[in-house]
Tab-separated table of C-alpha atoms in Angstrom:
chain	number	residue	atom	x	y	z
C	19	UNK	CA	0.000	0.000	0.000
C	20	UNK	CA	1.383	3.427	-0.962
C	21	UNK	CA	1.255	6.254	1.546
C	22	UNK	CA	0.133	8.725	-1.123
C	23	UNK	CA	-2.849	6.548	-2.073
C	24	UNK	CA	-4.261	5.392	1.269
C	25	UNK	CA	-3.695	7.339	4.453
C	26	UNK	CA	-5.015	7.319	7.964
C	27	UNK	CA	-5.831	10.782	9.284
C	28	UNK	CA	-7.341	12.378	12.332
C	29	UNK	CA	-10.929	13.546	11.771
C	30	UNK	CA	-11.513	17.165	12.837
C	31	UNK	CA	-15.257	16.558	13.270
C	32	UNK	CA	-15.435	13.362	15.302
C	33	UNK	CA	-11.881	13.032	16.638
C	34	UNK	CA	-11.448	9.476	15.367
C	35	UNK	CA	-9.102	8.155	12.729
C	36	UNK	CA	-10.592	7.884	9.291
C	37	UNK	CA	-9.335	6.362	6.079
C	38	UNK	CA	-8.906	8.594	3.058
C	39	UNK	CA	-8.623	6.942	-0.340
C	40	UNK	CA	-7.199	8.994	-3.195
C	41	UNK	CA	-6.054	8.227	-6.697
C	42	UNK	CA	-7.276	6.026	-9.536
C	43	UNK	CA	-6.077	2.646	-8.212
C	44	UNK	CA	-7.656	2.676	-4.760
C	45	UNK	CA	-10.678	0.462	-5.416
C	46	UNK	CA	-8.890	-2.628	-4.095
C	47	UNK	CA	-7.620	-0.720	-1.050
C	48	UNK	CA	-11.104	0.604	-0.365
C	49	UNK	CA	-12.736	-2.821	-0.687
C	50	UNK	CA	-10.101	-4.430	1.566
C	51	UNK	CA	-10.765	-1.750	4.197
C	52	UNK	CA	-14.553	-1.913	3.824
C	53	UNK	CA	-14.727	-5.666	4.319
C	54	UNK	CA	-11.942	-5.888	6.917
C	55	UNK	CA	-12.394	-7.055	10.479
C	56	UNK	CA	-11.791	-3.483	11.697
C	57	UNK	CA	-14.973	-2.373	9.984
C	58	UNK	CA	-17.338	-5.049	11.358
C	59	UNK	CA	-20.113	-2.646	12.420
C	60	UNK	CA	-20.911	-1.837	8.787
C	61	UNK	CA	-23.368	-3.933	6.842
C	62	UNK	CA	-22.343	-5.209	3.447
C	63	UNK	CA	-25.461	-3.938	1.662
C	64	UNK	CA	-26.427	-0.288	1.535
C	65	UNK	CA	-30.200	0.191	1.669
C	66	UNK	CA	-30.728	3.682	0.265
C	67	UNK	CA	-34.468	3.838	1.062
C	68	UNK	CA	-33.853	2.757	4.659
C	69	UNK	CA	-31.012	5.249	5.133
C	70	UNK	CA	-32.999	8.083	3.507
C	71	UNK	CA	-36.003	7.385	5.722
C	72	UNK	CA	-33.785	7.399	8.814
C	73	UNK	CA	-32.172	10.654	7.717
C	74	UNK	CA	-35.541	12.314	7.058
C	75	UNK	CA	-36.927	11.192	10.409
C	76	UNK	CA	-33.833	12.528	12.128
C	77	UNK	CA	-34.169	15.884	10.339
C	78	UNK	CA	-37.843	16.174	11.280
C	79	UNK	CA	-37.028	15.324	14.893
C	80	UNK	CA	-34.282	17.968	14.985
C	81	UNK	CA	-36.612	20.573	13.448
C	82	UNK	CA	-39.395	19.659	15.897
C	83	UNK	CA	-37.061	20.056	18.874
C	84	UNK	CA	-35.766	23.381	17.562
C	85	UNK	CA	-39.299	24.693	17.013
C	86	UNK	CA	-40.324	23.678	20.523
C	87	UNK	CA	-37.232	25.382	21.977
C	88	UNK	CA	-37.951	28.546	19.943
C	89	UNK	CA	-41.559	28.533	21.186
C	90	UNK	CA	-40.436	28.053	24.799
C	91	UNK	CA	-37.881	30.871	24.543
C	92	UNK	CA	-40.382	33.267	22.912
C	93	UNK	CA	-42.990	32.557	25.574
C	94	UNK	CA	-40.468	33.029	28.402
C	95	UNK	CA	-39.047	36.257	26.991
C	96	UNK	CA	-42.443	37.804	26.214
C	97	UNK	CA	-44.171	36.900	29.480
C	98	UNK	CA	-44.947	39.988	31.539
C	99	UNK	CA	-46.996	40.614	34.675
C	100	UNK	CA	-50.382	40.913	32.986
C	101	UNK	CA	-49.516	39.420	29.585
C	102	UNK	CA	-49.187	35.720	28.850
C	103	UNK	CA	-46.153	34.875	26.724
C	104	UNK	CA	-46.538	35.153	22.955
C	105	UNK	CA	-46.654	31.852	21.075
C	106	UNK	CA	-44.800	32.421	17.773
C	107	UNK	CA	-46.772	29.682	15.982
C	108	UNK	CA	-50.258	30.637	17.153
C	109	UNK	CA	-50.881	33.847	15.170
C	110	UNK	CA	-47.862	34.233	12.915
C	111	UNK	CA	-46.347	32.584	9.869
C	112	UNK	CA	-43.001	34.371	9.534
C	113	UNK	CA	-40.409	35.548	12.044
C	114	UNK	CA	-41.125	39.114	10.886
C	115	UNK	CA	-44.809	38.783	11.763
C	116	UNK	CA	-43.899	37.349	15.192
C	117	UNK	CA	-41.582	40.296	15.856
C	118	UNK	CA	-44.307	42.710	14.755
C	119	UNK	CA	-46.757	40.974	17.102
C	120	UNK	CA	-44.284	41.263	19.994
C	121	UNK	CA	-43.811	44.968	19.255
C	122	UNK	CA	-47.546	45.660	19.046
C	123	UNK	CA	-48.349	43.624	22.159
C	124	UNK	CA	-45.532	44.630	24.494
C	125	UNK	CA	-44.196	47.992	23.372
C	126	UNK	CA	-46.838	49.911	21.408
C	127	UNK	CA	-48.857	52.147	23.696
C	128	UNK	CA	-52.542	52.740	23.101
C	129	UNK	CA	-53.139	55.548	20.579
C	130	UNK	CA	-49.399	56.126	20.186
C	131	UNK	CA	-49.436	55.608	16.427
C	132	UNK	CA	-52.161	54.618	14.033
C	133	UNK	CA	-52.556	50.913	13.416
C	134	UNK	CA	-54.274	50.397	10.097
C	135	UNK	CA	-57.310	48.092	10.325
C	136	UNK	CA	-57.058	44.800	8.370
C	137	UNK	CA	-59.165	46.096	5.445
C	138	UNK	CA	-58.002	49.713	5.615
C	139	UNK	CA	-59.912	52.747	6.843
C	140	UNK	CA	-62.452	52.663	4.013
C	141	UNK	CA	-62.854	48.999	3.034
C	142	UNK	CA	-65.849	49.757	0.821
C	143	UNK	CA	-63.571	51.550	-1.664
C	144	UNK	CA	-61.666	48.498	-2.794
C	145	UNK	CA	-61.640	47.908	-6.516
C	146	UNK	CA	-61.105	44.428	-7.860
C	147	UNK	CA	-58.064	43.525	-9.916
C	148	UNK	CA	-60.445	41.996	-12.442
C	149	UNK	CA	-62.199	45.366	-12.864
C	150	UNK	CA	-58.871	47.161	-13.320
C	151	UNK	CA	-57.799	44.666	-15.991
C	152	UNK	CA	-61.135	45.153	-17.739
C	153	UNK	CA	-60.843	48.958	-17.609
C	154	UNK	CA	-57.288	48.803	-18.989
C	155	UNK	CA	-58.501	46.489	-21.757
C	156	UNK	CA	-61.355	48.865	-22.722
C	157	UNK	CA	-58.930	51.792	-22.558
C	158	UNK	CA	-56.498	50.121	-24.978
C	159	UNK	CA	-59.143	48.780	-27.375
C	160	UNK	CA	-60.806	52.198	-27.784
C	161	UNK	CA	-57.591	54.216	-27.323
C	162	UNK	CA	-59.117	56.352	-24.549
C	163	UNK	CA	-58.052	57.439	-21.059
C	164	UNK	CA	-60.348	56.052	-18.348
C	165	UNK	CA	-60.120	57.421	-14.818
C	166	UNK	CA	-60.074	54.598	-12.235
C	167	UNK	CA	-58.552	53.686	-8.838
C	168	UNK	CA	-54.967	53.645	-10.162
C	169	UNK	CA	-55.397	56.400	-12.730
C	170	UNK	CA	-56.610	59.556	-11.016
C	171	UNK	CA	-58.687	57.739	-8.403
C	172	UNK	CA	-62.284	56.592	-8.542
C	173	UNK	CA	-64.661	59.314	-9.732
C	174	UNK	CA	-67.283	60.343	-7.207
C	175	UNK	CA	-70.719	61.186	-8.592
C	176	UNK	CA	-72.933	62.349	-5.758
C	177	UNK	CA	-72.508	59.906	-2.866
C	178	UNK	CA	-71.322	57.119	-5.205
C	179	UNK	CA	-67.922	56.157	-6.524
C	180	UNK	CA	-67.727	54.540	-9.944
C	181	UNK	CA	-65.200	51.991	-11.234
C	182	UNK	CA	-64.295	53.984	-14.324
C	183	UNK	CA	-65.109	57.383	-15.792
C	184	UNK	CA	-64.207	59.433	-18.837
C	185	UNK	CA	-65.407	62.448	-20.768
C	186	UNK	CA	-65.351	62.528	-24.561
C	187	UNK	CA	-64.098	65.472	-26.607
C	188	UNK	CA	-67.719	66.503	-27.183
C	189	UNK	CA	-68.366	66.601	-23.404
C	190	UNK	CA	-70.250	63.309	-23.162
C	191	UNK	CA	-69.744	61.685	-19.737
C	192	UNK	CA	-69.291	57.905	-19.714
C	193	UNK	CA	-69.371	55.767	-16.561
C	194	UNK	CA	-67.898	52.248	-16.445
C	195	UNK	CA	-69.092	49.770	-13.820
C	196	UNK	CA	-67.762	46.239	-13.489
C	197	UNK	CA	-69.924	43.663	-11.718
C	198	UNK	CA	-67.534	41.105	-10.357
């Protein structure tokens, strides 16, 4: 056996000796080592499906333990006198949303800054994407400029807001409404 082909080295990760096989003619050396009496704990057949399943289960177990530790730490850190700790998995999907929840719950004082309601301050003024696509389509087909939510804002006629509005050169007023 040549020293430059097969060597025994100290493993930085596990601290044990490991065999390193280099070069084109090391197949015999590798097989001799693999099937030697020193290597009796290894099985002769490699079952990929079995090994992959074991690896996946191990990964899931590690992730589960990490998630539980993260949850425990969040709940300990965010527990205050009158506030139960914040569970990062109960109301949030991302770490950013958890941090925002912690800020709003523990640090934001009442009426300190405006918190926008989930559907905005005027939820009735939402215009559908479908309607905007339709208005853009009509605008391009007829080569006209239609005023809508993203182009000058929705036109208000009396107490009502309309999806689209335009005036012709002759002064004719045209209202576009999309039901959908």
